[in-house]
Short mmCIF file of C-alpha atoms in Angstrom, two decimals:
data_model
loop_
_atom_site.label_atom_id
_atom_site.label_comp_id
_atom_site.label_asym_id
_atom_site.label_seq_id
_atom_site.Cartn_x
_atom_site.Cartn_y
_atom_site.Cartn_z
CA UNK A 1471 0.80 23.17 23.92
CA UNK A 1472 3.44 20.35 22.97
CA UNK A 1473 6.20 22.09 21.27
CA UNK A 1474 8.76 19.80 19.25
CA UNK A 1475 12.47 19.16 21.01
CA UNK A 1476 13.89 16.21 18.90
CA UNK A 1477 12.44 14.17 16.04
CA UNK A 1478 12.01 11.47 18.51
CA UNK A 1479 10.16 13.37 21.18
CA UNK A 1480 7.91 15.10 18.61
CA UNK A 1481 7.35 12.38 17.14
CA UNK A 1482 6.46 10.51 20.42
CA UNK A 1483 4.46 13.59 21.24
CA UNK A 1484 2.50 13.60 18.32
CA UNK A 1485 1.52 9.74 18.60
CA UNK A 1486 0.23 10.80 22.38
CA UNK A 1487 -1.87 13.79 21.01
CA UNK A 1488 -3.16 11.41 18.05
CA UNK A 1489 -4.13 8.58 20.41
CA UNK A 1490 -5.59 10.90 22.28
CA UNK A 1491 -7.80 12.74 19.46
CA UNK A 1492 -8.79 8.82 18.52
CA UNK A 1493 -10.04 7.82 22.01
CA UNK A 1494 -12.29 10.93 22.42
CA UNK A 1495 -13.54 10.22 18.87
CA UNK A 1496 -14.26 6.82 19.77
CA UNK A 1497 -16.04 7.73 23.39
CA UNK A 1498 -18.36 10.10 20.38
CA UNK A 1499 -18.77 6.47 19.07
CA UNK A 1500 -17.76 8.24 15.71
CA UNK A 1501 -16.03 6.95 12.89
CA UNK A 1502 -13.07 8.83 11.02
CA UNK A 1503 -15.22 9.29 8.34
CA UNK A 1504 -18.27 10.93 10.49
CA UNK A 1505 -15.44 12.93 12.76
CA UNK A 1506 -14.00 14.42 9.40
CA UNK A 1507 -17.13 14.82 7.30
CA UNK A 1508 -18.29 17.39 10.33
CA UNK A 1509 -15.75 19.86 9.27
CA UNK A 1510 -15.44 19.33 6.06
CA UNK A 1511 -12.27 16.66 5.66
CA UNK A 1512 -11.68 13.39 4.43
CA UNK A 1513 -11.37 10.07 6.66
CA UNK A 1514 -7.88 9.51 5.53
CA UNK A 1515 -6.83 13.18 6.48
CA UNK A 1516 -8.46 12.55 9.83
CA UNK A 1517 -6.66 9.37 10.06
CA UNK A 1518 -3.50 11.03 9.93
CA UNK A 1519 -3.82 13.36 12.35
CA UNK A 1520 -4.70 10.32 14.87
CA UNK A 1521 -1.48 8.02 13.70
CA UNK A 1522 0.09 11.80 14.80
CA UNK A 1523 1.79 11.99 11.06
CA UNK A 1524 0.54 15.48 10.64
CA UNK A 1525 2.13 18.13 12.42
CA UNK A 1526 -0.51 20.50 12.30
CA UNK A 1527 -2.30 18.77 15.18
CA UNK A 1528 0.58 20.75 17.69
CA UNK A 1529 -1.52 23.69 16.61
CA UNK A 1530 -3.89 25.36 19.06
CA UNK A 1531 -6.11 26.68 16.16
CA UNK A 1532 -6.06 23.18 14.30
CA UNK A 1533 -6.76 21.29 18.54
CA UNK A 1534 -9.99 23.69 18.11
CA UNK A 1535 -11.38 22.62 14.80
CA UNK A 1536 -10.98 18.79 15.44
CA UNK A 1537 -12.15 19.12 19.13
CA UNK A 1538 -14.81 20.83 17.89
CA UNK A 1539 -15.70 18.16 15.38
CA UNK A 1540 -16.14 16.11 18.42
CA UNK A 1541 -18.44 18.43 21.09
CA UNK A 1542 -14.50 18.50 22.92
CA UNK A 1543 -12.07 21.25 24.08
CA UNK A 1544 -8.43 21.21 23.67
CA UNK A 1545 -8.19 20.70 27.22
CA UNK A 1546 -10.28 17.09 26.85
CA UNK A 1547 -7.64 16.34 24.66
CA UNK A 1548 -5.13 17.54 26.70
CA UNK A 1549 -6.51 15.12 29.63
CA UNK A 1550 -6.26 12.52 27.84
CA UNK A 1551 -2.54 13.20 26.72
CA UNK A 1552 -1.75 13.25 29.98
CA UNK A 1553 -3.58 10.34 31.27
CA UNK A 1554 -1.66 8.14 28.74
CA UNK A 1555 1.31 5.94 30.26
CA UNK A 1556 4.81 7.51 30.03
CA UNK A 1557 7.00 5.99 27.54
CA UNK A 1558 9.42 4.06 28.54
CA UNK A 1559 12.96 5.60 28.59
CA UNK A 1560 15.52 3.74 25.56
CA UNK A 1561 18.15 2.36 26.03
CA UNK A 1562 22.03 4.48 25.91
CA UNK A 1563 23.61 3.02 23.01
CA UNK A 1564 27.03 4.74 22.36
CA UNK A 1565 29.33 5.06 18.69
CA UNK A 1566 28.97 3.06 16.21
CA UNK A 1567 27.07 0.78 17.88
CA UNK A 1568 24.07 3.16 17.40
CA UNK A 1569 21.96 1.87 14.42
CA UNK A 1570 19.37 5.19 14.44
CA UNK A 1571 16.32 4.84 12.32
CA UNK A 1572 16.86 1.26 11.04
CA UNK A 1573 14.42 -0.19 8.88
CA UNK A 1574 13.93 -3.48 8.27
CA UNK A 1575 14.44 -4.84 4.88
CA UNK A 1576 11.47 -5.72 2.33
CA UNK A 1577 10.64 -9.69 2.10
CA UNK A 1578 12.64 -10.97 -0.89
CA UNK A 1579 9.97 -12.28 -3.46
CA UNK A 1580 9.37 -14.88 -5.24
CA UNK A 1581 10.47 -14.52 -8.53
CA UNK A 1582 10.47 -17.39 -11.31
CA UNK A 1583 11.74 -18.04 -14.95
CA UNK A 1584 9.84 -19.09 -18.31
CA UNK A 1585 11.79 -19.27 -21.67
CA UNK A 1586 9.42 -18.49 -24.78
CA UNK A 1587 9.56 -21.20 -27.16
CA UNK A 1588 7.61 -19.05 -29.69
CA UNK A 1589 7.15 -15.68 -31.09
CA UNK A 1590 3.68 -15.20 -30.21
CA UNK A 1591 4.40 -12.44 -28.84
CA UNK A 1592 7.06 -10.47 -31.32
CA UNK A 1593 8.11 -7.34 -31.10
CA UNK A 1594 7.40 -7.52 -27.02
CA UNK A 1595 9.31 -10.79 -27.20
CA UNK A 1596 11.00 -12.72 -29.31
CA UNK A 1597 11.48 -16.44 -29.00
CA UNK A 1598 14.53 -17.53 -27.03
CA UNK A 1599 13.45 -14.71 -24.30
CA UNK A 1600 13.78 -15.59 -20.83
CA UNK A 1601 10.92 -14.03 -18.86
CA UNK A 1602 11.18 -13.17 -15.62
CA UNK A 1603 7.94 -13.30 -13.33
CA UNK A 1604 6.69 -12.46 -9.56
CA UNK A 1605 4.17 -14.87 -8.36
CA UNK A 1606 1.29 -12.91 -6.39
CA UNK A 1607 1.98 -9.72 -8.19
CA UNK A 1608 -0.54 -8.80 -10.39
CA UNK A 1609 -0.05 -7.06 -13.79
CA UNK A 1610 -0.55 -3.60 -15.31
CA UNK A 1611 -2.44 -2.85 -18.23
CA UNK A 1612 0.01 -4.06 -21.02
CA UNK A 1613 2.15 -5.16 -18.69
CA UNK A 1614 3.80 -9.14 -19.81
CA UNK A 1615 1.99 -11.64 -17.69
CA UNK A 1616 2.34 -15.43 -17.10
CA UNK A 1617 -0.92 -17.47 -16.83
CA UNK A 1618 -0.79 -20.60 -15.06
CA UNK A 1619 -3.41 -22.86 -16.55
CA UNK A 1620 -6.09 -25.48 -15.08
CA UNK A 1621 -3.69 -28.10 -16.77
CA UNK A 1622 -1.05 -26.94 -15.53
CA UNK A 1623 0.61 -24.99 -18.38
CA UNK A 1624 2.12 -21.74 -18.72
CA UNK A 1625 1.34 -18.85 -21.35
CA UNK A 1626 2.92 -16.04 -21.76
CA UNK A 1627 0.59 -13.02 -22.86
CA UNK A 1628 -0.01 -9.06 -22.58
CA UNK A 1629 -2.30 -8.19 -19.78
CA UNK A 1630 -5.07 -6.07 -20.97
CA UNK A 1631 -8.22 -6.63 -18.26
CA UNK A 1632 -10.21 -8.93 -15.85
CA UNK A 1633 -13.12 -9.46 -14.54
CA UNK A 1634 -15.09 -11.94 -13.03
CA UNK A 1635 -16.03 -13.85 -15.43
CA UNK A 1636 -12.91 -13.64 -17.96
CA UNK A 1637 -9.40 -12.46 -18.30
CA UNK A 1638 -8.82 -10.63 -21.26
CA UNK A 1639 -4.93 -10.91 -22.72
CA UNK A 1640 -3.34 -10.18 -26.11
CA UNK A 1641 -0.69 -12.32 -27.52
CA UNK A 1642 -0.89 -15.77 -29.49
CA UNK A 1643 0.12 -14.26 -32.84
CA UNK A 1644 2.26 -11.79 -34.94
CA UNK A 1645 -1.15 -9.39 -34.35
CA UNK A 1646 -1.21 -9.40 -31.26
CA UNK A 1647 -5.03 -10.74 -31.36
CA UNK A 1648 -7.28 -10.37 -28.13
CA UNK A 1649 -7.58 -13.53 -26.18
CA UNK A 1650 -10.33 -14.21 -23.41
CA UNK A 1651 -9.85 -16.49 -20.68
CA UNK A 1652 -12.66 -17.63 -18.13
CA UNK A 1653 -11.59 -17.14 -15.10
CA UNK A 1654 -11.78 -20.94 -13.79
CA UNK A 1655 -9.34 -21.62 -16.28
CA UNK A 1656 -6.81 -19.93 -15.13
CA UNK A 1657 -5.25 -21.02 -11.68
CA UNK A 1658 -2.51 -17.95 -11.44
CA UNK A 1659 -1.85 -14.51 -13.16
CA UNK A 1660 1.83 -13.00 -12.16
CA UNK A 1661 3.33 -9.59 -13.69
CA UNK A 1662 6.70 -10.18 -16.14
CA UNK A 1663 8.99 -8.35 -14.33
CA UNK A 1664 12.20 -8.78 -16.20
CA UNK A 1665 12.83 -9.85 -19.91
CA UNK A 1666 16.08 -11.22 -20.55
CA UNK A 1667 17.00 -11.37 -24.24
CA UNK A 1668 19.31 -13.88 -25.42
#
C-alpha cells in the first residue's frame, strides 16, 4: 500500500490511486452516484475519494469497500496505479526563489457606485448614501440590491425573493412596503456590497 513521504508525494499518490478508482468505475460504466449508493455513500463523498482529497483511500480496509462497490480487488486498483504515466520530475528551484504552494489570486470584480437621492429606504439607508454594488453577484435575503431597469434606470431596494415570473423587493417608502417586479422588467439584479454613509 502507498504510504505518505511528503505532502507533495502523497498528494501525487493519492491523485494516482483516485484516477485509478475513477477509471475502473467508469470501465463498470457506473456513475459516482450508482458506485456510492452500493455501499451506502453519497456521490460527492465518492467524488472525493477519486479527486484523491480523502486520505482514507491509502487504507487497505477502505481499497476493499470501494473495490467492492465495483465487482474489483485492491489489486485491480493497484494495476491501474501502476499503469498510469510517471509524473514528471519538477524542477530544483533553490532560496528564495522558491515560491511553494502559490495560489493564484481571485479575479478582481466588478464593483460599481449609486448615490441614493431619496430615503426610500431609511433606516437601511439614508439619502446621501453611496451604495456600493457587484454586478453578477446575486443578493441574499434582505440583502441591499440594485435593479437595473428595462429603461434603463436604477433602484435601489431590499432583496426579499424571485422567481420566474416576479422579483419580489421591499423599499420605496418609510414602511418598507413589498414591491413586485416581473421579471422582464428588470434587465440586472446585483448584491449592495458596501454602504458608504456620508
Amino acid at each position: 500500500m502507498a504510504r505518505f513521504t511528503s505532502d507533495d508525494d502523497a498528494g501525487t499518490e493519492g491523485r494516482a490511486l483516485g484516477e485509478a478508482l475513477s477509471a475502473l468505475r467508469r470501465e463498470r460504466g457506473l456513475s459516482q452516484a450508482e458506485a456510492g449508493a452500493r455501499i451506502g455513500m453519497t456521490s460527492q463523498g465518492w467524488g472525493l475519494y477519486e479527486a484523491g482529497k480523502r486520505p482514507g483511500l491509502f487504507r487497505p480496509d477502505v481499497q476493499r469497500r470501494l473495490t467492492g462497490a465495483l465487482d474489483a480487488t485492491p489489486e485491480d486498483l493497484a494495476l491501474l496505479v501502476g499503469a498510469a504515466p510517471a509524473p514528471s520530475p519538477k524542477p530544483a528551484v533553490e532560496g528564495l526563489q522558491a515560491r511553494g504552494r502559490a495560489f493564484e489570486a481571485a479575479p478582481v470584480a466588478e464593483r460599481r457606485r449609486m448615490q441614493l437621492s431619496s430615503d426610500d429606504l431609511a433606516p437601511w439607508a439614508a439619502a446621501g448614501t453611496v451604495l456600493e454594488y457587484a454586478p453578477g453577484r446575486w443578493p441574499r435575503r434582505d440583502q441591499g440590491c440594485v435593479i437595473e431597469m428595462d429603461d434603463g434606470s436604477l433602484r435601489a431596494r431590499l432583496y426579499v425573493r424571485s422567481d420566474e415570473a416576479e422579483l419580489v423587493v421591499r423599499g420605496a417608502g418609510a414602511l418598507l412596503t413589498i414591491e413586485r417586479i416581473p421579471r422582464e422588467r428588470a434587465r440586472t439584479v446585483a448584491a449592495v456590497v458596501a454602504r458608504l454613509d456620508e
